[in-house]
PDB file of C-alpha atoms in Angstrom:
ATOM      1  CA  MET A  14     -16.308  -8.276  -5.731  1.00  0.00           C
ATOM      2  CA  ARG A  15     -15.242  -4.657  -6.172  1.00  0.00           C
ATOM      3  CA  LEU A  16     -11.899  -5.592  -7.622  1.00  0.00           C
ATOM      4  CA  ARG A  17     -10.550  -4.596 -11.003  1.00  0.00           C
ATOM      5  CA  THR A  18      -9.546  -7.321 -13.411  1.00  0.00           C
ATOM      6  CA  LEU A  19      -5.921  -6.931 -14.424  1.00  0.00           C
ATOM      7  CA  ASN A  20      -5.565  -7.448 -18.171  1.00  0.00           C
ATOM      8  CA  ASP A  21      -2.337  -8.838 -19.632  1.00  0.00           C
ATOM      9  CA  ALA A  22      -0.921  -9.414 -16.163  1.00  0.00           C
ATOM     10  CA  ASP A  23       2.152 -11.152 -17.540  1.00  0.00           C
ATOM     11  CA  HIS A  24       2.813  -8.649 -20.347  1.00  0.00           C
ATOM     12  CA  LEU A  25       5.494  -6.154 -19.310  1.00  0.00           C
ATOM     13  CA  PRO A  26       6.622  -4.415 -22.537  1.00  0.00           C
ATOM     14  CA  ALA A  27       8.417  -1.569 -20.767  1.00  0.00           C
ATOM     15  CA  LEU A  28      10.410  -3.832 -18.417  1.00  0.00           C
ATOM     16  CA  ASP A  29      13.896  -4.958 -19.431  1.00  0.00           C
ATOM     17  CA  LYS A  30      13.963  -8.339 -17.720  1.00  0.00           C
ATOM     18  CA  ARG A  31      17.737  -8.591 -18.077  1.00  0.00           C
ATOM     19  CA  PHE A  32      17.987  -6.278 -15.089  1.00  0.00           C
ATOM     20  CA  ALA A  33      14.911  -7.342 -13.103  1.00  0.00           C
ATOM     21  CA  LEU A  34      15.012  -9.525 -10.000  1.00  0.00           C
ATOM     22  CA  GLU A  35      12.050 -11.858 -10.013  1.00  0.00           C
ATOM     23  CA  ARG A  36      12.264 -12.385  -6.225  1.00  0.00           C
ATOM     24  CA  PRO A  37      13.683  -9.170  -4.747  1.00  0.00           C
ATOM     25  CA  GLY A  38      12.789 -10.250  -1.231  1.00  0.00           C
ATOM     26  CA  GLU A  39      14.893 -13.421  -1.345  1.00  0.00           C
ATOM     27  CA  GLY A  40      16.850 -13.830   1.894  1.00  0.00           C
ATOM     28  CA  LEU A  41      14.954 -11.141   3.822  1.00  0.00           C
ATOM     29  CA  GLY A  42      12.337 -13.390   5.389  1.00  0.00           C
ATOM     30  CA  SER A  43       9.957 -16.267   4.903  1.00  0.00           C
ATOM     31  CA  LEU A  44       8.555 -16.730   1.418  1.00  0.00           C
ATOM     32  CA  ASP A  45       6.013 -19.366   2.498  1.00  0.00           C
ATOM     33  CA  HIS A  46       3.262 -17.240   0.967  1.00  0.00           C
ATOM     34  CA  PRO A  47       3.273 -14.331  -1.491  1.00  0.00           C
ATOM     35  CA  PRO A  48       3.180 -10.800  -0.073  1.00  0.00           C
ATOM     36  CA  ARG A  49      -0.434  -9.631  -0.180  1.00  0.00           C
ATOM     37  CA  ILE A  50      -0.725  -6.099  -1.574  1.00  0.00           C
ATOM     38  CA  LEU A  51      -3.895  -3.955  -1.852  1.00  0.00           C
ATOM     39  CA  LEU A  52      -3.750  -1.134  -4.411  1.00  0.00           C
ATOM     40  CA  LEU A  53      -5.932   1.994  -4.300  1.00  0.00           C
ATOM     41  CA  TYR A  54      -6.206   4.691  -6.989  1.00  0.00           C
ATOM     42  CA  GLY A  55      -7.838   8.115  -6.942  1.00  0.00           C
ATOM     43  CA  SER A  56      -9.769   8.850 -10.139  1.00  0.00           C
ATOM     44  CA  LEU A  57     -12.907   7.542 -11.858  1.00  0.00           C
ATOM     45  CA  ARG A  58     -12.197   8.924 -15.320  1.00  0.00           C
ATOM     46  CA  PRO A  59     -12.638   6.332 -18.081  1.00  0.00           C
ATOM     47  CA  ARG A  60      -8.962   6.865 -18.920  1.00  0.00           C
ATOM     48  CA  SER A  61      -7.665   7.375 -15.417  1.00  0.00           C
ATOM     49  CA  PHE A  62      -3.889   7.708 -15.330  1.00  0.00           C
ATOM     50  CA  SER A  63      -3.757   6.966 -11.632  1.00  0.00           C
ATOM     51  CA  ARG A  64      -5.587   3.679 -12.352  1.00  0.00           C
ATOM     52  CA  LEU A  65      -3.321   2.895 -15.294  1.00  0.00           C
ATOM     53  CA  ALA A  66      -0.213   3.542 -13.173  1.00  0.00           C
ATOM     54  CA  THR A  67      -1.710   1.397 -10.422  1.00  0.00           C
ATOM     55  CA  GLU A  68      -2.299  -1.435 -12.874  1.00  0.00           C
ATOM     56  CA  GLU A  69       1.320  -1.202 -14.033  1.00  0.00           C
ATOM     57  CA  ALA A  70       2.381  -1.404 -10.373  1.00  0.00           C
ATOM     58  CA  ALA A  71       0.191  -4.481  -9.856  1.00  0.00           C
ATOM     59  CA  ARG A  72       1.719  -6.250 -12.853  1.00  0.00           C
ATOM     60  CA  LEU A  73       5.189  -5.566 -11.515  1.00  0.00           C
ATOM     61  CA  LEU A  74       4.221  -6.776  -8.039  1.00  0.00           C
ATOM     62  CA  GLN A  75       2.953 -10.015  -9.496  1.00  0.00           C
ATOM     63  CA  PHE A  76       6.194 -10.380 -11.473  1.00  0.00           C
ATOM     64  CA  PHE A  77       8.028  -9.946  -8.164  1.00  0.00           C
ATOM     65  CA  GLY A  78       5.980 -12.767  -6.621  1.00  0.00           C
ATOM     66  CA  ALA A  79       3.256 -10.820  -4.819  1.00  0.00           C
ATOM     67  CA  GLU A  80      -0.507 -11.373  -4.788  1.00  0.00           C
ATOM     68  CA  THR A  81      -2.432  -8.226  -5.638  1.00  0.00           C
ATOM     69  CA  ARG A  82      -5.910  -6.789  -5.381  1.00  0.00           C
ATOM     70  CA  ILE A  83      -6.969  -3.473  -6.989  1.00  0.00           C
ATOM     71  CA  PHE A  84     -10.014  -1.985  -5.283  1.00  0.00           C
ATOM     72  CA  ASP A  85     -12.648  -0.381  -7.517  1.00  0.00           C
ATOM     73  CA  PRO A  86     -14.023   2.669  -5.607  1.00  0.00           C
ATOM     74  CA  SER A  87     -16.719   3.588  -8.145  1.00  0.00           C
ATOM     75  CA  ASP A  88     -19.620   3.181  -5.690  1.00  0.00           C
ATOM     76  CA  LEU A  89     -17.812   3.946  -2.436  1.00  0.00           C
ATOM     77  CA  PRO A  90     -19.756   6.436  -0.269  1.00  0.00           C
ATOM     78  CA  PHE A  91     -18.122   9.383   1.421  1.00  0.00           C
ATOM     79  CA  PRO A  92     -17.222   8.873   5.076  1.00  0.00           C
ATOM     80  CA  ASP A  93     -20.242   9.318   7.364  1.00  0.00           C
ATOM     81  CA  GLN A  94     -22.595   9.381   4.381  1.00  0.00           C
ATOM     82  CA  VAL A  95     -24.114   6.033   5.339  1.00  0.00           C
ATOM     83  CA  HIS A  96     -25.293   5.414   8.898  1.00  0.00           C
ATOM     84  CA  GLY A  97     -22.945   3.091  10.717  1.00  0.00           C
ATOM     85  CA  ASP A  98     -20.792   2.707   7.569  1.00  0.00           C
ATOM     86  CA  ASP A  99     -23.198  -0.037   6.574  1.00  0.00           C
ATOM     87  CA  HIS A 100     -22.501  -0.160   2.848  1.00  0.00           C
ATOM     88  CA  PRO A 101     -21.192  -3.110   0.800  1.00  0.00           C
ATOM     89  CA  ALA A 102     -18.341  -1.094  -0.708  1.00  0.00           C
ATOM     90  CA  ILE A 103     -17.125   0.026   2.707  1.00  0.00           C
ATOM     91  CA  HIS A 104     -17.338  -3.498   4.087  1.00  0.00           C
ATOM     92  CA  GLU A 105     -15.407  -4.862   1.129  1.00  0.00           C
ATOM     93  CA  LEU A 106     -12.693  -2.192   1.252  1.00  0.00           C
ATOM     94  CA  ARG A 107     -12.092  -3.019   4.904  1.00  0.00           C
ATOM     95  CA  GLU A 108     -12.027  -6.757   4.213  1.00  0.00           C
ATOM     96  CA  HIS A 109      -9.380  -6.232   1.541  1.00  0.00           C
ATOM     97  CA  ALA A 110      -7.394  -4.021   3.929  1.00  0.00           C
ATOM     98  CA  MET A 111      -7.464  -6.759   6.578  1.00  0.00           C
ATOM     99  CA  TRP A 112      -6.331  -9.286   3.964  1.00  0.00           C
ATOM    100  CA  SER A 113      -3.382  -7.148   2.929  1.00  0.00           C
ATOM    101  CA  GLU A 114       0.150  -7.037   4.296  1.00  0.00           C
ATOM    102  CA  GLY A 115       1.017  -3.936   2.307  1.00  0.00           C
ATOM    103  CA  MET A 116      -0.640  -1.275   0.164  1.00  0.00           C
ATOM    104  CA  VAL A 117      -0.028   1.028  -2.789  1.00  0.00           C
ATOM    105  CA  TRP A 118      -1.802   4.394  -2.850  1.00  0.00           C
ATOM    106  CA  CYS A 119      -1.776   6.300  -6.152  1.00  0.00           C
ATOM    107  CA  SER A 120      -3.538   9.651  -6.525  1.00  0.00           C
ATOM    108  CA  PRO A 121      -3.716  12.285  -9.224  1.00  0.00           C
ATOM    109  CA  GLU A 122      -2.620  15.698  -8.080  1.00  0.00           C
ATOM    110  CA  ARG A 123      -5.601  18.024  -8.282  1.00  0.00           C
ATOM    111  CA  HIS A 124      -5.366  21.652  -7.124  1.00  0.00           C
ATOM    112  CA  GLY A 125      -2.045  20.795  -5.522  1.00  0.00           C
ATOM    113  CA  GLN A 126      -3.423  17.911  -3.479  1.00  0.00           C
ATOM    114  CA  ILE A 127      -4.756  14.354  -3.547  1.00  0.00           C
ATOM    115  CA  THR A 128      -8.283  13.865  -4.849  1.00  0.00           C
ATOM    116  CA  GLY A 129     -11.403  13.600  -2.708  1.00  0.00           C
ATOM    117  CA  LEU A 130     -11.867  10.027  -3.918  1.00  0.00           C
ATOM    118  CA  MET A 131      -8.411   9.050  -2.665  1.00  0.00           C
ATOM    119  CA  LYS A 132      -9.037  10.665   0.711  1.00  0.00           C
ATOM    120  CA  ALA A 133     -12.475   9.043   0.947  1.00  0.00           C
ATOM    121  CA  GLN A 134     -10.954   5.574   0.597  1.00  0.00           C
ATOM    122  CA  ILE A 135      -8.399   6.265   3.307  1.00  0.00           C
ATOM    123  CA  ASP A 136     -11.026   7.875   5.579  1.00  0.00           C
ATOM    124  CA  ASN A 137     -13.200   4.771   5.226  1.00  0.00           C
ATOM    125  CA  LEU A 138     -10.398   2.708   6.802  1.00  0.00           C
ATOM    126  CA  PRO A 139     -10.601   3.099  10.589  1.00  0.00           C
ATOM    127  CA  LEU A 140      -7.556   2.851  12.814  1.00  0.00           C
ATOM    128  CA  ASP A 141      -9.394   0.371  14.999  1.00  0.00           C
ATOM    129  CA  MET A 142     -12.268  -1.891  13.996  1.00  0.00           C
ATOM    130  CA  GLY A 143     -13.505  -4.110  16.774  1.00  0.00           C
ATOM    131  CA  GLY A 144      -9.994  -4.733  18.035  1.00  0.00           C
ATOM    132  CA  MET A 145      -8.662  -5.276  14.482  1.00  0.00           C
ATOM    133  CA  ARG A 146      -6.519  -2.685  12.746  1.00  0.00           C
ATOM    134  CA  PRO A 147      -6.872  -2.551   8.942  1.00  0.00           C
ATOM    135  CA  THR A 148      -3.742  -0.437   8.323  1.00  0.00           C
ATOM    136  CA  GLN A 149      -1.476  -0.561  11.361  1.00  0.00           C
ATOM    137  CA  GLY A 150       1.838  -2.278  10.747  1.00  0.00           C
ATOM    138  CA  ARG A 151       1.313  -2.709   7.018  1.00  0.00           C
ATOM    139  CA  THR A 152       3.819  -1.442   4.483  1.00  0.00           C
ATOM    140  CA  LEU A 153       2.880   1.362   2.117  1.00  0.00           C
ATOM    141  CA  ALA A 154       4.166   2.700  -1.201  1.00  0.00           C
ATOM    142  CA  VAL A 155       2.914   6.085  -2.437  1.00  0.00           C
ATOM    143  CA  MET A 156       2.573   7.286  -6.042  1.00  0.00           C
ATOM    144  CA  GLN A 157       1.072  10.224  -7.896  1.00  0.00           C
ATOM    145  CA  VAL A 158       0.350  11.294 -11.456  1.00  0.00           C
ATOM    146  CA  SER A 159       0.250  14.880 -12.654  1.00  0.00           C
ATOM    147  CA  GLY A 160      -1.123  16.619 -15.700  1.00  0.00           C
ATOM    148  CA  GLY A 161       1.693  19.144 -15.706  1.00  0.00           C
ATOM    149  CA  SER A 162       5.269  19.334 -14.497  1.00  0.00           C
ATOM    150  CA  GLN A 163       6.564  16.987 -11.840  1.00  0.00           C
ATOM    151  CA  SER A 164       5.350  17.666  -8.341  1.00  0.00           C
ATOM    152  CA  PHE A 165       5.382  15.897  -5.005  1.00  0.00           C
ATOM    153  CA  ASN A 166       2.393  17.472  -3.253  1.00  0.00           C
ATOM    154  CA  ALA A 167       0.207  14.375  -3.498  1.00  0.00           C
ATOM    155  CA  VAL A 168       2.875  11.872  -2.417  1.00  0.00           C
ATOM    156  CA  ASN A 169       3.809  14.124   0.505  1.00  0.00           C
ATOM    157  CA  THR A 170       0.187  14.140   1.653  1.00  0.00           C
ATOM    158  CA  LEU A 171      -0.059  10.369   1.176  1.00  0.00           C
ATOM    159  CA  ARG A 172       3.047   9.954   3.320  1.00  0.00           C
ATOM    160  CA  LEU A 173       1.491  12.071   6.045  1.00  0.00           C
ATOM    161  CA  LEU A 174      -1.677   9.963   5.895  1.00  0.00           C
ATOM    162  CA  GLY A 175       0.324   6.738   5.934  1.00  0.00           C
ATOM    163  CA  ARG A 176       2.081   7.871   9.100  1.00  0.00           C
ATOM    164  CA  TRP A 177      -1.253   8.834  10.626  1.00  0.00           C
ATOM    165  CA  MET A 178      -2.630   5.387   9.753  1.00  0.00           C
ATOM    166  CA  ARG A 179       0.400   3.864  11.511  1.00  0.00           C
ATOM    167  CA  MET A 180       1.793   2.266   8.380  1.00  0.00           C
ATOM    168  CA  ILE A 181       5.415   1.564   7.455  1.00  0.00           C
ATOM    169  CA  THR A 182       5.830   3.879   4.462  1.00  0.00           C
ATOM    170  CA  ILE A 183       8.821   2.864   2.345  1.00  0.00           C
ATOM    171  CA  PRO A 184      11.466   5.481   1.458  1.00  0.00           C
ATOM    172  CA  ASN A 185      11.032   5.398  -2.326  1.00  0.00           C
ATOM    173  CA  GLN A 186       8.096   6.943  -4.183  1.00  0.00           C
ATOM    174  CA  SER A 187       6.876   7.664  -7.710  1.00  0.00           C
ATOM    175  CA  SER A 188       5.661  10.889  -9.302  1.00  0.00           C
ATOM    176  CA  VAL A 189       4.744  10.756 -12.998  1.00  0.00           C
ATOM    177  CA  ALA A 190       4.650  14.175 -14.696  1.00  0.00           C
ATOM    178  CA  LYS A 191       2.550  14.899 -17.801  1.00  0.00           C
ATOM    179  CA  ALA A 192       0.993  11.485 -17.402  1.00  0.00           C
ATOM    180  CA  TYR A 193      -1.015  11.849 -20.620  1.00  0.00           C
ATOM    181  CA  GLN A 194       2.283  11.490 -22.519  1.00  0.00           C
ATOM    182  CA  GLU A 195       3.426   8.372 -20.658  1.00  0.00           C
ATOM    183  CA  PHE A 196       0.748   5.857 -21.741  1.00  0.00           C
ATOM    184  CA  ASP A 197      -0.006   4.431 -25.166  1.00  0.00           C
ATOM    185  CA  ASP A 198      -3.420   4.007 -26.743  1.00  0.00           C
ATOM    186  CA  ASP A 199      -3.859   0.629 -25.009  1.00  0.00           C
ATOM    187  CA  GLY A 200      -3.288   2.176 -21.617  1.00  0.00           C
ATOM    188  CA  ARG A 201       0.162   0.697 -21.150  1.00  0.00           C
ATOM    189  CA  MET A 202       3.018   2.758 -19.811  1.00  0.00           C
ATOM    190  CA  LYS A 203       5.825   3.533 -22.233  1.00  0.00           C
ATOM    191  CA  PRO A 204       9.467   2.827 -21.359  1.00  0.00           C
ATOM    192  CA  SER A 205      10.823   5.831 -19.454  1.00  0.00           C
ATOM    193  CA  ALA A 206      12.588   6.947 -16.304  1.00  0.00           C
ATOM    194  CA  TYR A 207       9.110   7.299 -14.757  1.00  0.00           C
ATOM    195  CA  TYR A 208       8.355   3.647 -15.437  1.00  0.00           C
ATOM    196  CA  ASP A 209      11.748   2.620 -14.085  1.00  0.00           C
ATOM    197  CA  ARG A 210      10.984   4.458 -10.866  1.00  0.00           C
ATOM    198  CA  ILE A 211       7.739   2.524 -10.465  1.00  0.00           C
ATOM    199  CA  VAL A 212       9.760  -0.666 -10.877  1.00  0.00           C
ATOM    200  CA  ASP A 213      12.121   0.546  -8.148  1.00  0.00           C
ATOM    201  CA  VAL A 214       9.221   1.382  -5.816  1.00  0.00           C
ATOM    202  CA  MET A 215       7.467  -1.966  -6.254  1.00  0.00           C
ATOM    203  CA  GLU A 216      10.733  -3.851  -5.822  1.00  0.00           C
ATOM    204  CA  GLU A 217      11.345  -1.964  -2.581  1.00  0.00           C
ATOM    205  CA  LEU A 218       7.774  -2.508  -1.370  1.00  0.00           C
ATOM    206  CA  VAL A 219       8.136  -6.276  -1.762  1.00  0.00           C
ATOM    207  CA  ARG A 220      11.413  -6.203   0.181  1.00  0.00           C
ATOM    208  CA  PHE A 221      10.033  -4.155   3.051  1.00  0.00           C
ATOM    209  CA  THR A 222       6.866  -6.271   3.235  1.00  0.00           C
ATOM    210  CA  ILE A 223       8.804  -9.530   3.492  1.00  0.00           C
ATOM    211  CA  LEU A 224      11.334  -7.997   5.889  1.00  0.00           C
ATOM    212  CA  THR A 225       8.798  -6.552   8.328  1.00  0.00           C
ATOM    213  CA  ARG A 226       5.810  -8.888   8.174  1.00  0.00           C
ATOM    214  CA  PRO A 227       7.065 -11.323  10.887  1.00  0.00           C
ATOM    215  CA  HIS A 228       7.532  -8.309  13.182  1.00  0.00           C
ATOM    216  CA  ALA A 229       4.622  -6.075  12.122  1.00  0.00           C
ATOM    217  CA  ALA A 230       2.640  -6.503  15.346  1.00  0.00           C
ATOM    218  CA  GLN A 231       5.677  -5.877  17.548  1.00  0.00           C
ATOM    219  CA  LEU A 232       6.825  -2.834  15.579  1.00  0.00           C
ATOM    220  CA  VAL A 233       3.561  -1.003  16.279  1.00  0.00           C
ATOM    221  CA  GLU A 234       2.923  -2.295  19.830  1.00  0.00           C
ATOM    222  CA  ARG A 235       2.153   0.716  21.994  1.00  0.00           C
ATOM    223  CA  TYR A 236       2.167   1.494  25.691  1.00  0.00           C
ATOM    224  CA  SER A 237      -0.879   3.779  25.348  1.00  0.00           C
ATOM    225  CA  GLU A 238      -2.926   1.006  23.731  1.00  0.00           C
ATOM    226  CA  ARG A 239      -1.898  -1.560  26.337  1.00  0.00           C
ATOM    227  CA  LYS A 240      -2.859   0.907  29.032  1.00  0.00           C
ATOM    228  CA  SER A 241      -6.266   1.777  27.549  1.00  0.00           C
ATOM    229  CA  GLU A 242      -7.059  -1.912  27.031  1.00  0.00           C
ATOM    230  CA  GLY A 243      -5.839  -2.910  30.472  1.00  0.00           C
ATOM    231  CA  ARG A 244      -3.237  -5.339  29.077  1.00  0.00           C
ATOM    232  CA  ALA A 245      -0.624  -5.503  31.814  1.00  0.00           C
ATOM    233  CA  ILE A 246       2.821  -6.855  30.947  1.00  0.00           C
ATOM    234  CA  ASP A 247       3.538 -10.390  32.155  1.00  0.00           C
ATOM    235  CA  PRO A 248       7.085 -10.255  33.591  1.00  0.00           C
ATOM    236  CA  ARG A 249       7.566 -13.940  32.768  1.00  0.00           C
ATOM    237  CA  SER A 250       7.111 -13.319  29.055  1.00  0.00           C
ATOM    238  CA  ASP A 251       8.638  -9.823  28.764  1.00  0.00           C
ATOM    239  CA  LEU A 252      11.837 -10.629  26.910  1.00  0.00           C
ATOM    240  CA  SER A 253      13.138  -7.077  27.244  1.00  0.00           C
ATOM    241  CA  SER A 254      12.966  -7.270  31.055  1.00  0.00           C
ATOM    242  CA  ILE A 255      14.393 -10.788  31.123  1.00  0.00           C
ATOM    243  CA  ALA A 256      17.364  -9.733  28.990  1.00  0.00           C
ATOM    244  CA  ILE A 257      18.480  -6.951  31.367  1.00  0.00           C
ATOM    245  CA  ALA A 258      17.512  -8.636  34.665  1.00  0.00           C
ATOM    246  CA  PRO A 259      20.441  -9.589  36.971  1.00  0.00           C
ATOM    247  CA  GLN A 260      21.392 -13.175  36.288  1.00  0.00           C
ATOM    248  CA  GLU A 261      21.592 -15.540  39.230  1.00  0.00           C
ATOM    249  CA  ARG A 262      25.083 -16.951  39.672  1.00  0.00           C
ATOM    250  CA  SER A 263      25.282 -20.685  39.935  1.00  0.00           C
ATOM    251  CA  ALA A 264      26.660 -21.925  43.228  1.00  0.00           C
TER     252      ALA A 264
END
């Protein structure tokens, strides 16, 4: 499995649990199973700050009651590099995407943009895959890390890509400036306003995932897709038509 092992998953030294809701989605929808969140990061450096930030996000998501998977893209080919996309890493990435109900995308900002590795992961996720849609209707949280002052170029691009992939991108986002100052020698994020923002973002992601998951298919149902697939509307089951149809008066 191309999944990263999350060390010290229950150890949250920068989180003040006096102010943390363990189940932020309580009351917003069914909690019969944990929200399933896939996390992607955009750097292969041995000390990758986008990976470290992603791992902090995963720990927080688990604290909030979610199930997480962090994809390891170290052997992922570029799009169209392998004929027919027939590569184990591509297959696995798509399987994890189908498993997920929401995602976190975290990229370094490089030359004012997301990295090629981040884009390659997204480009290896098709909009349609044999009638299945690996991204459509899923929630999305976007994050970035920067080596210099705070910027929002990468998260803005990730938002654009999330919209293009027909995902429900949550309002909040995280941008960590001078990331090399924000992690200790063990790779754990220090207490800071940047860390608090990641807590906010993951809390919000859990809420939106629980709130929208019963309606995800309906929220992205499209006329153009029904038309291209030849799926005519059945008037007997079209609740919108039934609701506004003239009601027969009883005699």
